[in-house]
Amino acid sequence: MVFFLIFVSAIFVNNVVLSQFLGICPFLGVSKKIDTAMGMGAAVTFVLVLATIITYLLQLLLNKFGLGFLQTILFILVIAALVQMIEIILKKISPSLYQALGVFLPLITTNCCILGVAIMVANGTYKLPAGAEPNLLYGTWYAFCTAIGFALALVLFAGIREQLEMSDTPKAMKGTPIALLTAGLLAMAFMGFSGVV
């Protein structure tokens, strides 16, 4: 039951983009085409889950030796290394996706969603159902569900933006203004899930 509650909470109720407003840069930048959004969602999922596991274990070492003040710097280094690994893999496996993601792939390194979730899981400050204690298993599941929520928001937003490109939008609202308005409406729609968990 705990895993189901974390699933619903991380994806819908406390969506990292639409409720916590983390990861807005790729949300607005990579959401023009559904294919690119799905690729970015998959890359963020992979990096977020691996980064969460590694940083959780790293945090245990830091706490053991009293080096907690190095948390942010070491977490950023771990995330940067993982992103570099993904970049090399994508370049070899899917050059078209690598080209489509362009500058946004290296931006995963500075994606506050990944760093924020890694820090929340390492410190045990993520939202869990009553009675559940933070641990690596729950933290990894939370990171995976958060990444799925990020990908869902990204793909939904990309689909809406593709439709907006074909609609008759007033000239003053084309581009960024309509994207920001749409993002706000999407965030309000996800607010409807508040109180479910």
Coordinates of C-alpha atoms in Angstrom, one line a residue:
M1 CA 0.0 0.0 0.0
V2 CA 2.9 2.4 0.8
F3 CA 4.3 2.0 -2.7
F4 CA 0.9 2.8 -4.3
L5 CA 0.5 5.9 -2.1
I6 CA 4.0 7.1 -3.0
F7 CA 3.2 6.4 -6.7
V8 CA 0.0 8.5 -6.7
S9 CA 1.5 11.2 -4.5
A10 CA 4.7 11.7 -6.5
I11 CA 3.0 11.6 -9.9
F12 CA -0.2 13.5 -9.4
V13 CA -0.5 15.2 -6.0
N14 CA 3.1 16.5 -5.5
N15 CA 4.2 16.6 -9.1
V16 CA 7.7 17.9 -9.1
V17 CA 7.1 20.3 -12.0
L18 CA 3.5 21.4 -11.5
S19 CA 3.3 21.5 -7.7
Q20 CA 6.9 22.0 -6.5
F21 CA 8.1 24.0 -9.5
L22 CA 11.4 22.1 -9.9
G23 CA 12.8 21.4 -13.4
I24 CA 11.0 24.3 -15.1
C25 CA 13.9 24.9 -17.6
P26 CA 13.5 21.6 -19.5
F27 CA 9.8 21.7 -18.9
L28 CA 9.5 24.9 -21.0
G29 CA 12.5 24.3 -23.3
V30 CA 12.0 20.7 -24.5
S31 CA 8.3 20.6 -24.6
K32 CA 7.7 21.7 -28.2
K33 CA 7.6 18.1 -29.7
I34 CA 6.2 15.0 -28.0
D35 CA 9.2 12.8 -29.3
T36 CA 11.7 15.1 -27.7
A37 CA 9.7 15.3 -24.5
M38 CA 9.5 11.6 -24.3
G39 CA 13.3 11.3 -24.8
M40 CA 14.0 13.9 -22.2
G41 CA 11.6 12.2 -19.8
A42 CA 13.4 8.9 -20.3
A43 CA 16.8 10.5 -19.8
V44 CA 15.6 12.3 -16.6
T45 CA 14.1 9.0 -15.3
F46 CA 17.4 7.2 -15.8
V47 CA 19.5 9.9 -14.3
L48 CA 17.2 10.6 -11.4
V49 CA 16.9 7.0 -10.3
L50 CA 20.6 6.3 -10.5
A51 CA 21.6 9.6 -8.9
T52 CA 19.2 9.0 -6.0
I53 CA 20.7 5.6 -5.3
I54 CA 24.3 6.8 -5.5
T55 CA 23.7 10.0 -3.6
Y56 CA 21.8 8.2 -0.8
L57 CA 24.7 5.8 -0.3
L58 CA 27.1 8.7 -0.5
Q59 CA 25.1 10.6 2.1
L60 CA 25.6 7.7 4.5
L61 CA 29.3 7.9 4.0
L62 CA 29.3 11.7 4.5
N63 CA 27.3 11.4 7.7
K64 CA 29.6 8.7 9.0
F65 CA 32.7 10.8 8.6
G66 CA 31.0 14.1 9.5
L67 CA 31.4 15.6 6.0
G68 CA 27.7 16.6 5.4
F69 CA 28.8 20.0 4.3
L70 CA 30.1 18.5 1.0
Q71 CA 26.7 17.1 0.1
T72 CA 25.7 19.6 -2.6
I73 CA 29.1 19.6 -4.4
L74 CA 29.4 15.8 -4.4
F75 CA 25.8 15.4 -5.5
I76 CA 26.3 17.8 -8.4
L77 CA 29.4 15.9 -9.4
V78 CA 27.6 12.5 -9.4
I79 CA 24.7 14.0 -11.5
A80 CA 27.2 15.5 -14.0
A81 CA 29.0 12.2 -14.4
L82 CA 25.7 10.4 -15.0
V83 CA 24.6 13.0 -17.6
Q84 CA 27.9 12.7 -19.3
M85 CA 27.4 8.9 -19.5
I86 CA 23.9 9.3 -20.9
E87 CA 25.2 11.8 -23.5
I88 CA 27.8 9.3 -24.7
I89 CA 25.3 6.5 -24.9
L90 CA 22.7 8.5 -26.7
K91 CA 25.2 9.8 -29.2
K92 CA 26.0 6.1 -30.1
I93 CA 22.5 4.6 -29.8
S94 CA 20.2 7.3 -31.0
P95 CA 21.9 10.2 -32.8
S96 CA 18.5 11.7 -33.9
L97 CA 17.4 11.9 -30.2
Y98 CA 20.8 13.3 -29.3
Q99 CA 20.4 16.1 -31.9
A100 CA 16.8 16.7 -30.9
L101 CA 17.7 17.2 -27.2
G102 CA 20.5 19.5 -28.2
V103 CA 21.6 21.9 -25.5
F104 CA 19.0 20.5 -23.1
L105 CA 20.8 17.2 -22.5
P106 CA 23.7 18.9 -20.7
L107 CA 21.2 21.0 -18.9
I108 CA 20.0 17.8 -17.0
T109 CA 23.2 18.4 -15.0
T110 CA 21.8 21.6 -13.6
N111 CA 18.2 20.4 -13.5
C112 CA 17.0 21.4 -10.0
C113 CA 14.5 18.5 -10.1
I114 CA 17.3 15.9 -10.1
L115 CA 19.3 17.6 -7.4
G116 CA 16.3 18.5 -5.3
V117 CA 14.9 14.9 -5.3
A118 CA 18.4 13.5 -4.6
I119 CA 18.7 15.8 -1.6
M120 CA 15.2 15.1 -0.3
V121 CA 15.7 11.4 -0.5
A122 CA 19.2 11.5 1.0
N123 CA 18.0 13.6 3.9
G124 CA 14.7 11.7 4.3
T125 CA 12.5 14.8 3.8
Y126 CA 10.4 13.5 0.9
K127 CA 6.7 12.9 1.5
L128 CA 5.8 9.5 2.7
P129 CA 2.5 8.1 4.0
A130 CA 1.9 8.1 7.7
G131 CA 3.9 5.4 9.5
A132 CA 6.5 4.8 6.8
E133 CA 10.1 5.5 7.6
P134 CA 12.5 6.8 4.9
N135 CA 14.9 4.2 3.5
L136 CA 16.7 3.4 0.2
L137 CA 13.9 1.3 -1.2
Y138 CA 11.2 4.0 -0.6
G139 CA 13.5 6.7 -1.8
T140 CA 14.3 4.9 -5.0
W141 CA 10.6 4.3 -5.7
Y142 CA 9.9 7.9 -4.9
A143 CA 12.6 9.0 -7.3
F144 CA 11.3 6.8 -10.0
C145 CA 7.7 7.9 -9.5
T146 CA 8.8 11.6 -9.4
A147 CA 10.6 11.1 -12.7
I148 CA 7.5 9.5 -14.2
G149 CA 5.5 12.5 -13.0
F150 CA 8.1 14.8 -14.6
A151 CA 7.8 12.9 -17.9
L152 CA 4.0 12.9 -17.8
A153 CA 3.9 16.6 -17.2
L154 CA 6.5 17.1 -20.0
V155 CA 4.6 14.9 -22.5
L156 CA 1.2 16.5 -21.7
F157 CA 2.6 20.0 -22.1
A158 CA 4.3 19.0 -25.4
G159 CA 1.0 17.6 -26.7
I160 CA -0.8 20.8 -25.8
R161 CA 1.9 23.0 -27.3
E162 CA 1.8 21.0 -30.6
Q163 CA -2.0 21.6 -30.7
L164 CA -1.4 25.3 -30.0
E165 CA 0.9 25.6 -33.0
M166 CA -1.9 24.6 -35.3
S167 CA -4.5 26.8 -33.6
D168 CA -5.3 30.4 -34.3
T169 CA -3.5 32.1 -31.4
P170 CA -3.5 35.9 -31.2
K171 CA -0.1 37.3 -32.3
A172 CA 0.7 38.8 -28.9
M173 CA 0.2 35.4 -27.3
K174 CA 2.3 33.3 -29.6
G175 CA 5.3 31.5 -28.3
T176 CA 6.3 32.0 -24.6
P177 CA 3.2 33.8 -23.4
I178 CA 0.8 31.1 -24.4
A179 CA 3.2 28.4 -23.1
L180 CA 3.4 30.1 -19.7
L181 CA -0.4 30.5 -19.6
T182 CA -0.9 26.8 -20.6
A183 CA 1.7 25.7 -17.9
G184 CA -0.3 27.6 -15.3
L185 CA -3.6 26.0 -16.4
L186 CA -1.9 22.6 -16.3
A187 CA -0.6 23.2 -12.8
M188 CA -4.1 24.3 -11.8
A189 CA -5.5 21.0 -13.3
F190 CA -3.0 19.0 -11.2
M191 CA -4.1 20.9 -8.1
G192 CA -7.3 19.0 -8.4
F193 CA -5.5 15.9 -7.1
S194 CA -4.6 17.6 -3.8
G195 CA -6.0 15.8 -0.9
V196 CA -6.2 12.4 -2.7
V197 CA -3.3 11.1 -0.7

